PDB file of C-alpha atoms in Angstrom:
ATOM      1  CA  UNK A  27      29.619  17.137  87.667  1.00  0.00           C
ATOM      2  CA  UNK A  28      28.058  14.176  89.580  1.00  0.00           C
ATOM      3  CA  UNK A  29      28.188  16.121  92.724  1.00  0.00           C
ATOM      4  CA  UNK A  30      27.917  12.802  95.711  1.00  0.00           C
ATOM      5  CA  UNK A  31      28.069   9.452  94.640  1.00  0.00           C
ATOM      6  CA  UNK A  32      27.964   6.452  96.166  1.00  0.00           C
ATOM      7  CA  UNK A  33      28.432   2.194  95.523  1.00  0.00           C
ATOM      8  CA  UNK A  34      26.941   0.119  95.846  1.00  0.00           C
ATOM      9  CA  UNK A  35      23.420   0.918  95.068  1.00  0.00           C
ATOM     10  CA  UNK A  36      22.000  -2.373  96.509  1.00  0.00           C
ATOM     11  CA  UNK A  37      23.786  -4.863  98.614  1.00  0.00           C
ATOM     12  CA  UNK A  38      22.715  -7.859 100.711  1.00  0.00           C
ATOM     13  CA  UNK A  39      24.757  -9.482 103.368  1.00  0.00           C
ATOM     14  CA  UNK A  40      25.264 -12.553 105.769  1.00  0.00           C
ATOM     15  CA  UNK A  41      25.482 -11.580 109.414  1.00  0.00           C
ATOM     16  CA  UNK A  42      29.353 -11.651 109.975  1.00  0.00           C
ATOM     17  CA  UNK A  43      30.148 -10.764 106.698  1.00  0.00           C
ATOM     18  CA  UNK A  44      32.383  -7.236 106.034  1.00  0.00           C
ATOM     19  CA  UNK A  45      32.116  -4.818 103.595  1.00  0.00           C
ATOM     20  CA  UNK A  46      32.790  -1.109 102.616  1.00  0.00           C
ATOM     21  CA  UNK A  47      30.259   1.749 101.322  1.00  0.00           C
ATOM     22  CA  UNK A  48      32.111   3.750  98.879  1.00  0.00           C
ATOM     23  CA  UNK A  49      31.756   7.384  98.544  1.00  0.00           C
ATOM     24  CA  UNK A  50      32.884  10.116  96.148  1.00  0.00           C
ATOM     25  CA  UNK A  51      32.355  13.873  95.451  1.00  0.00           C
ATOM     26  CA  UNK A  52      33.707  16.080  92.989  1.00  0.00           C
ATOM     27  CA  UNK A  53      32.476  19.356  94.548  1.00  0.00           C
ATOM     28  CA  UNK A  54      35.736  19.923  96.006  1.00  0.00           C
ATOM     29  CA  UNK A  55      34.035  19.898  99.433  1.00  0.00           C
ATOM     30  CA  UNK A  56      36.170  19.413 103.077  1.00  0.00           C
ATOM     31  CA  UNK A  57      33.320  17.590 104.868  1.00  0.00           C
ATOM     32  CA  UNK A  58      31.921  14.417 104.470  1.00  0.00           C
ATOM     33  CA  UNK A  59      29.143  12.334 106.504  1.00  0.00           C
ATOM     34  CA  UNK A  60      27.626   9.018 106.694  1.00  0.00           C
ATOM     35  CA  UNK A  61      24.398   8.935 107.733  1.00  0.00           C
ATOM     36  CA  UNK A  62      21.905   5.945 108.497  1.00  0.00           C
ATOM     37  CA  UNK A  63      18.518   5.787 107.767  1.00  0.00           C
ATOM     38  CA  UNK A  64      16.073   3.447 109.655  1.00  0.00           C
ATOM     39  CA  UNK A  65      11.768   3.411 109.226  1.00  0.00           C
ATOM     40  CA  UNK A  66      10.810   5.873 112.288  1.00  0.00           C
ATOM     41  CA  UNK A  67      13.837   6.887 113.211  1.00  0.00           C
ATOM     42  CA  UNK A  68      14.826   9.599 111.076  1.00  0.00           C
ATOM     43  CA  UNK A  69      18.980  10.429 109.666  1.00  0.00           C
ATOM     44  CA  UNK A  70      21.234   9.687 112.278  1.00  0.00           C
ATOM     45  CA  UNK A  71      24.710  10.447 112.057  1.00  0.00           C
ATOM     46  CA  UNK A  72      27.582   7.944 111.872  1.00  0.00           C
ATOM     47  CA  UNK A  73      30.817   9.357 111.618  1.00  0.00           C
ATOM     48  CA  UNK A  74      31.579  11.923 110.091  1.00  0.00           C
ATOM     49  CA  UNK A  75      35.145  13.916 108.067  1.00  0.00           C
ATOM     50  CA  UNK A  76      35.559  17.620 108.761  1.00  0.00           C
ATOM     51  CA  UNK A  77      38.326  17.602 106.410  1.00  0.00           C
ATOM     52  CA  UNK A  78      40.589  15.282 104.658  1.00  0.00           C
ATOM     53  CA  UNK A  79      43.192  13.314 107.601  1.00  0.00           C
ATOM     54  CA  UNK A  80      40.385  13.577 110.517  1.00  0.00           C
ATOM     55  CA  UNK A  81      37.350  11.511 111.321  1.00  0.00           C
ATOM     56  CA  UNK A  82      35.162  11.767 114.183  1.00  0.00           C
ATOM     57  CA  UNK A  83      32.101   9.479 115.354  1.00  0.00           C
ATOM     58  CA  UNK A  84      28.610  10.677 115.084  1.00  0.00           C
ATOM     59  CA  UNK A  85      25.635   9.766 117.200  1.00  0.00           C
ATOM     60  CA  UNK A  86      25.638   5.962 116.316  1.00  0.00           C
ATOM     61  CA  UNK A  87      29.322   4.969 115.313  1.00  0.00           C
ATOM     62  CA  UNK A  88      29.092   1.047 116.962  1.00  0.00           C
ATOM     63  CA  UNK A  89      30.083  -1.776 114.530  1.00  0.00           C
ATOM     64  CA  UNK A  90      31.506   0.984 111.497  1.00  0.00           C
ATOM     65  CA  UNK A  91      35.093   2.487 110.666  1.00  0.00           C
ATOM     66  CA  UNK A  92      35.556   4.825 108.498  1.00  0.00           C
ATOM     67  CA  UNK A  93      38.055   5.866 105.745  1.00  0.00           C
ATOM     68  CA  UNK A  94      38.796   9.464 104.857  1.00  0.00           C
ATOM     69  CA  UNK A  95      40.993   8.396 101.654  1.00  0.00           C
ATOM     70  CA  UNK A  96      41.833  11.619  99.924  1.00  0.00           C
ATOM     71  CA  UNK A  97      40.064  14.904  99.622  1.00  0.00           C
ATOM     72  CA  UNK A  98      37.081  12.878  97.707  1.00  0.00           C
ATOM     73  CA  UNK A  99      36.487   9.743  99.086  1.00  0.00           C
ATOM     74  CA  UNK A 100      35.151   8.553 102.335  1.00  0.00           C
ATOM     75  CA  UNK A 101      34.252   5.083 103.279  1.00  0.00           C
ATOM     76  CA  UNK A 102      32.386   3.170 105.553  1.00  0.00           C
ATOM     77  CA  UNK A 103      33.525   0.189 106.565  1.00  0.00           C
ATOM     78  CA  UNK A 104      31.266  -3.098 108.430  1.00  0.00           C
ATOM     79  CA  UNK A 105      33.331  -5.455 110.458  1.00  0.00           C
ATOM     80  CA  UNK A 106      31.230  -7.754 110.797  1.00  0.00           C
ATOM     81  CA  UNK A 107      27.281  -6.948 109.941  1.00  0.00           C
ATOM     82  CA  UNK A 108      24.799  -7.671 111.784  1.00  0.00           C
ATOM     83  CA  UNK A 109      21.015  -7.762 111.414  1.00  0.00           C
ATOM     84  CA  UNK A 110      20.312  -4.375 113.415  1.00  0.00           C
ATOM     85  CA  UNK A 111      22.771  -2.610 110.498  1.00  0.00           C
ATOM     86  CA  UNK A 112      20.054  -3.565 107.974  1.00  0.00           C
ATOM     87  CA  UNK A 113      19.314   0.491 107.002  1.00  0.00           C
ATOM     88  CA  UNK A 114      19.531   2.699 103.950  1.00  0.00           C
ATOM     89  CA  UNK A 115      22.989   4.410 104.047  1.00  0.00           C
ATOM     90  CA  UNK A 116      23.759   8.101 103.114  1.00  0.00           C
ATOM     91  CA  UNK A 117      26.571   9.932 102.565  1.00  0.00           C
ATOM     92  CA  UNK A 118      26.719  13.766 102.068  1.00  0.00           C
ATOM     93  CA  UNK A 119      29.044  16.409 101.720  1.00  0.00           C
ATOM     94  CA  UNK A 120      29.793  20.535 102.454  1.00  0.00           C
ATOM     95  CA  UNK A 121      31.921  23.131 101.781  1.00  0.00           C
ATOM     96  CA  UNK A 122      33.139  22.847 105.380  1.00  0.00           C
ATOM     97  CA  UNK A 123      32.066  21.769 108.575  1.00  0.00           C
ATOM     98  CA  UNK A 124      30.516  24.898 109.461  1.00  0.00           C
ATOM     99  CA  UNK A 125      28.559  25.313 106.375  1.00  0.00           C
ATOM    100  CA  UNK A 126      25.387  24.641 106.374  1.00  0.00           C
ATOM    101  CA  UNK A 127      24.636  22.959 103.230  1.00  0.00           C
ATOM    102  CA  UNK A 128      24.849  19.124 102.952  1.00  0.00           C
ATOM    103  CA  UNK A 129      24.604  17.484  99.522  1.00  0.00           C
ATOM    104  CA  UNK A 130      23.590  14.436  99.839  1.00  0.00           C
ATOM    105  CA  UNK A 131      24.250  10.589  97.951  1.00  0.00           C
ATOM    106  CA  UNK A 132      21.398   8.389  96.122  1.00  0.00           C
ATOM    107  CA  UNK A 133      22.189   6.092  99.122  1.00  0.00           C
ATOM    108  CA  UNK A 134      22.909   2.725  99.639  1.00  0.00           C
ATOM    109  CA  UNK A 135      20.011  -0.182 100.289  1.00  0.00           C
ATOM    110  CA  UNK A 136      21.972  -2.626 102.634  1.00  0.00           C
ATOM    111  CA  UNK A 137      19.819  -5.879 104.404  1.00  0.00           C
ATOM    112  CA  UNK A 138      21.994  -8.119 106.511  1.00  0.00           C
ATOM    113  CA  UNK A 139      20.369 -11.537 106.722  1.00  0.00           C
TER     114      UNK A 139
ATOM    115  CA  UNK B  16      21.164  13.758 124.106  1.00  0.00           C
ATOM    116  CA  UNK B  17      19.637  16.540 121.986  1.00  0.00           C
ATOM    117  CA  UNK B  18      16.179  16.095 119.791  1.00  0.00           C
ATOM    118  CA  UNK B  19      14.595  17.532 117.084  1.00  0.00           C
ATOM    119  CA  UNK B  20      10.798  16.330 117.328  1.00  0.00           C
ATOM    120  CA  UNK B  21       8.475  16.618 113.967  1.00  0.00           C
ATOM    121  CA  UNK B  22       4.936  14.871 114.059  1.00  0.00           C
ATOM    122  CA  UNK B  23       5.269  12.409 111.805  1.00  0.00           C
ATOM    123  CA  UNK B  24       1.866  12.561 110.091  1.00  0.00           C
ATOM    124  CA  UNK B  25       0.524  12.120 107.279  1.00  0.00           C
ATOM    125  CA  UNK B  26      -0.173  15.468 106.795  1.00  0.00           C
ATOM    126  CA  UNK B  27      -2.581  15.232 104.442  1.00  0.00           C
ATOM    127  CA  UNK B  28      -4.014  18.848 102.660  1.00  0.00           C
ATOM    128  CA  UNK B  29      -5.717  19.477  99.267  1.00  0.00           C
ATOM    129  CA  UNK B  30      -4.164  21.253  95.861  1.00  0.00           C
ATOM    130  CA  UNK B  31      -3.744  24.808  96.831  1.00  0.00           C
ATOM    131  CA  UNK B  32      -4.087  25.138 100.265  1.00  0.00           C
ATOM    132  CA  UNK B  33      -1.493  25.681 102.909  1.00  0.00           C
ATOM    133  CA  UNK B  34       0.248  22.679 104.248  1.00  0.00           C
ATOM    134  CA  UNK B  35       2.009  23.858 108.072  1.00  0.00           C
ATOM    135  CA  UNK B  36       5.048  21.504 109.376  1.00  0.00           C
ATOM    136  CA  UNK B  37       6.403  21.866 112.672  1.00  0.00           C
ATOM    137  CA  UNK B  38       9.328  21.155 114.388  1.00  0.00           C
ATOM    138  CA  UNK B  39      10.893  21.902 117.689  1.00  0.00           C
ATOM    139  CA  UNK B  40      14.288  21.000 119.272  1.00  0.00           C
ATOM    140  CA  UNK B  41      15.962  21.204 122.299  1.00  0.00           C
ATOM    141  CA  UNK B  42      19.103  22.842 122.372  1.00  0.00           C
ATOM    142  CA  UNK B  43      18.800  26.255 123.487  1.00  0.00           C
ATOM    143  CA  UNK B  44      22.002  27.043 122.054  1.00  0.00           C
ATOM    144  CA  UNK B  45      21.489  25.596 118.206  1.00  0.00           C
ATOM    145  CA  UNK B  46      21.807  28.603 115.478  1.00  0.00           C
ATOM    146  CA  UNK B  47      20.918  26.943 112.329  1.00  0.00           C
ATOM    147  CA  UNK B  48      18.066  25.595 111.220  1.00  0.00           C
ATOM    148  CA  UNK B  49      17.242  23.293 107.971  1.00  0.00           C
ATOM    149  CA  UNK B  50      13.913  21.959 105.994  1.00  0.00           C
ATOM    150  CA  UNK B  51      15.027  19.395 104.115  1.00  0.00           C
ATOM    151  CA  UNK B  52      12.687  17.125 101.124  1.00  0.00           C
ATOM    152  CA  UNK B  53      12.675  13.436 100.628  1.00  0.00           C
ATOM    153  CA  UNK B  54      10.587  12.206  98.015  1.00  0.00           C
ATOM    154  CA  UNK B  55      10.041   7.966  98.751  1.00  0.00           C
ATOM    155  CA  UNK B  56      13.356   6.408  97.438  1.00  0.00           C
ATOM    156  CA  UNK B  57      15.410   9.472  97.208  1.00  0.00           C
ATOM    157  CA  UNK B  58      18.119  11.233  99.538  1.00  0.00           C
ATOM    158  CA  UNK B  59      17.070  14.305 101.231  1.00  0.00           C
ATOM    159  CA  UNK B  60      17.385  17.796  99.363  1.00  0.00           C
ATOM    160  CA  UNK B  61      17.714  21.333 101.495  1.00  0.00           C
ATOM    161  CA  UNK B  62      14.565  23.091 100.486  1.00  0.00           C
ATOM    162  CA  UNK B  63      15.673  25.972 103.085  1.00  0.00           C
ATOM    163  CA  UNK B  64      17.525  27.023 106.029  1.00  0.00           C
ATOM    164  CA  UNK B  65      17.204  29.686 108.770  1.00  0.00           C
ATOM    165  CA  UNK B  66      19.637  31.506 110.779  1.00  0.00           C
ATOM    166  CA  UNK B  67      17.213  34.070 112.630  1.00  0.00           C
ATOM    167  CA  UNK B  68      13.945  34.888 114.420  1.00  0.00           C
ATOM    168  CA  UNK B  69      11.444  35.614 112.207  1.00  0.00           C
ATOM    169  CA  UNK B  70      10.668  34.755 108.302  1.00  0.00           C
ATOM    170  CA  UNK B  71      12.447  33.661 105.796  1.00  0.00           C
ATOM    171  CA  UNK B  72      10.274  33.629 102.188  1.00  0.00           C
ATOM    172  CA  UNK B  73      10.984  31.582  99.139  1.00  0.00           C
ATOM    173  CA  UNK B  74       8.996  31.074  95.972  1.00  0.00           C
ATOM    174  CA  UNK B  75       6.022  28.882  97.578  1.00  0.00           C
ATOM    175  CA  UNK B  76       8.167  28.084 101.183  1.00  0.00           C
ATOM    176  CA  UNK B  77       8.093  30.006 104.182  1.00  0.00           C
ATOM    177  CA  UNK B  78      10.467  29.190 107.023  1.00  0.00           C
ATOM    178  CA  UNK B  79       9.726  30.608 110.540  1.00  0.00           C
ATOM    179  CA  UNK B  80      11.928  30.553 113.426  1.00  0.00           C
ATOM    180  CA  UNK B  81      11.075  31.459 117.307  1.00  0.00           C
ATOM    181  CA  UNK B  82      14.521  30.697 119.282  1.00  0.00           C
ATOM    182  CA  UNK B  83      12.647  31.631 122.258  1.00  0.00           C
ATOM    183  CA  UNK B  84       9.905  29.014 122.135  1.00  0.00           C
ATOM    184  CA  UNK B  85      12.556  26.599 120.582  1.00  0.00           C
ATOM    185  CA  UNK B  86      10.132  26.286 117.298  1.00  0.00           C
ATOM    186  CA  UNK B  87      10.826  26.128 113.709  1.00  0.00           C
ATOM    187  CA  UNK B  88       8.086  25.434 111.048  1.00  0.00           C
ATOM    188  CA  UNK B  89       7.869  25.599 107.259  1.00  0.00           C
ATOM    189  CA  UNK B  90       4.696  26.757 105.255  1.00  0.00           C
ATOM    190  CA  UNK B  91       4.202  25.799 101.825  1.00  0.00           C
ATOM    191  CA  UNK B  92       1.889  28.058 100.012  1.00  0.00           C
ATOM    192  CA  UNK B  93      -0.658  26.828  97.057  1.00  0.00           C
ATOM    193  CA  UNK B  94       0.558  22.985  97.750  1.00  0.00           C
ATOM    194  CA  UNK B  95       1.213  20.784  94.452  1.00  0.00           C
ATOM    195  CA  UNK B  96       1.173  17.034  94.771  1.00  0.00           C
ATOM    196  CA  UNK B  97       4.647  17.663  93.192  1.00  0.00           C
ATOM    197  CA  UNK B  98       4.952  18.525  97.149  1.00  0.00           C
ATOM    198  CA  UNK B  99       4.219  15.085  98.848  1.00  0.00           C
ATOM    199  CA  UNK B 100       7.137  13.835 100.474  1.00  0.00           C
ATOM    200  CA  UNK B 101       8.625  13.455 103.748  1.00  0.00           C
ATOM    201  CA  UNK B 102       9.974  16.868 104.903  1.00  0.00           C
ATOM    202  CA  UNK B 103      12.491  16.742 107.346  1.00  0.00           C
ATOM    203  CA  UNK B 104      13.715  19.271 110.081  1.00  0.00           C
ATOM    204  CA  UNK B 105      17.579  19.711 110.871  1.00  0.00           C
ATOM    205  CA  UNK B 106      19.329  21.403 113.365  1.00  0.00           C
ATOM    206  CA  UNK B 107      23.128  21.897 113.699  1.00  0.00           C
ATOM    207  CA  UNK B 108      24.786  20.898 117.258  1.00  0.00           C
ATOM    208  CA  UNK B 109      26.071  23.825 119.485  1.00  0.00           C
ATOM    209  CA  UNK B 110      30.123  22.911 117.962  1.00  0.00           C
ATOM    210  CA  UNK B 111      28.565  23.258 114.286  1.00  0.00           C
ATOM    211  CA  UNK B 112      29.430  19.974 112.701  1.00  0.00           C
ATOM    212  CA  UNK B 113      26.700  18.201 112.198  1.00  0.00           C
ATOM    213  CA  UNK B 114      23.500  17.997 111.794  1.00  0.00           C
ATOM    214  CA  UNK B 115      20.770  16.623 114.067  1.00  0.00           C
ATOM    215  CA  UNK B 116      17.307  15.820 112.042  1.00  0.00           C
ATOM    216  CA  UNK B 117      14.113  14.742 113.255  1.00  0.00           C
ATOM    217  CA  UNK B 118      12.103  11.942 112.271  1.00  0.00           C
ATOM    218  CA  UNK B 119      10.666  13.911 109.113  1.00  0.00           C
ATOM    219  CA  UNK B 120       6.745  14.777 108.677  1.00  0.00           C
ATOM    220  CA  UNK B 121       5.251  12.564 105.570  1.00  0.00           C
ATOM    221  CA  UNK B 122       2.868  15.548 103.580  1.00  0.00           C
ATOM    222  CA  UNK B 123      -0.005  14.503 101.186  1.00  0.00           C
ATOM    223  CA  UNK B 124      -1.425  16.841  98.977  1.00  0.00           C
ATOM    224  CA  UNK B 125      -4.669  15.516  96.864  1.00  0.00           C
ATOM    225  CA  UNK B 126      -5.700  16.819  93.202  1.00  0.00           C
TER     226      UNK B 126
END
């Protein structure tokens, strides 16, 4: 059981470059988040999944889309990244959106150059 | 746009004392109320979570809540450097979806 995980661990980008953070669970849980993570500023919410076939944006959801795939897997997707994305990524998971336990990922290190 | 506010230390207390972390917020109407650990490099891991006024007592932690003075703080009894990390404060918005976390509080406890 490998509860959330996410790839990559590490990734470096160009600014105007795309990619997509992966995430998985295998808890069987409806929710899912992405979360950012700057120096001094704390988690701050993305988007987020209450369950599988809806998204809905979070407090910072500018230059992302995101991918509710199946019941496991939720992506993150940069358009085209930018220096201000540089930030550790998260992404967690619950039960459902009213429970109150998030599990989270080991995160993902991204720098945009 | 609703805060969570946490003193962002160092917090800095010796091996076996009491190490206090505070937190308040400012949506009258939140319910629920999370301490969550982040050791340098890691993702954050619930320690605890409150629902109602009072305390809430477990093992070493101690969560208190006071809805009234929009307060929530977390006590952690006989501190172990095994406890330095960054402990950060959650609330859940009024529709119960997500979470809304303050900046976290960085504790230090010395051998």
């Amino acid at each position: 059981n490998a509860g959330v995980t996410q790839t990559p661990k590490f990734q470096v980008l160009k600014t105007g470059q795309s990619m997509t953070l992966q995430c998985a669970q295998d808890m069987n849980h409806n929710s899912m988040y992405w979360y950012r993570q700057d120096p001094g500023m704390g988690l701050r919410l993305i988007y987020y999944s209450a369950s599988e076939g809806t998204t809905d944006k979070g407090e910072v959801p500018n230059g992302y889309n995101v991918s509710r795939l199946n019941k496991r897997e939720f992506s993150l997707r940069l358009e085209s990244a930018a220096p201000s994305q540089t930030s550790v990524y998260f992404c967690a998971s619950s039960v459902g959106p009213t429970e109150d336990t998030q599990y989270f990922g080991p995160g993902t290190r991204l720098t945009v150059l | 746009q609703k805060e969570v506010e946490q003193n962002s230390g160092p917090l800095s207390v010796p091996e076996g004392a009491i190490a206090s972390l505070n937190c308040t917020y400012s949506d009258r109407g939140s319910q629920s109320f999370f301490w969550y650990r982040q050791y340098s490099g890691k993702s954050p891991e619930l320690i605890m979570f409150i629902y109602s006024n009072g305390d809430k007592e477990d093992g070493r932690f101690t969560a208190q809540l006071n809805k009234a003075s929009q307060y929530v703080s977390l006590l952690i009894r006989d501190s172990q450097p095994s406890d330095s990390a960054t402990y950060l404060c959650a609330v859940k918005n009024q529709a119960g979806t997500a979470l809304i976390f303050g900046k976290g509080t960085t504790l230090s406890v010395s051998s």
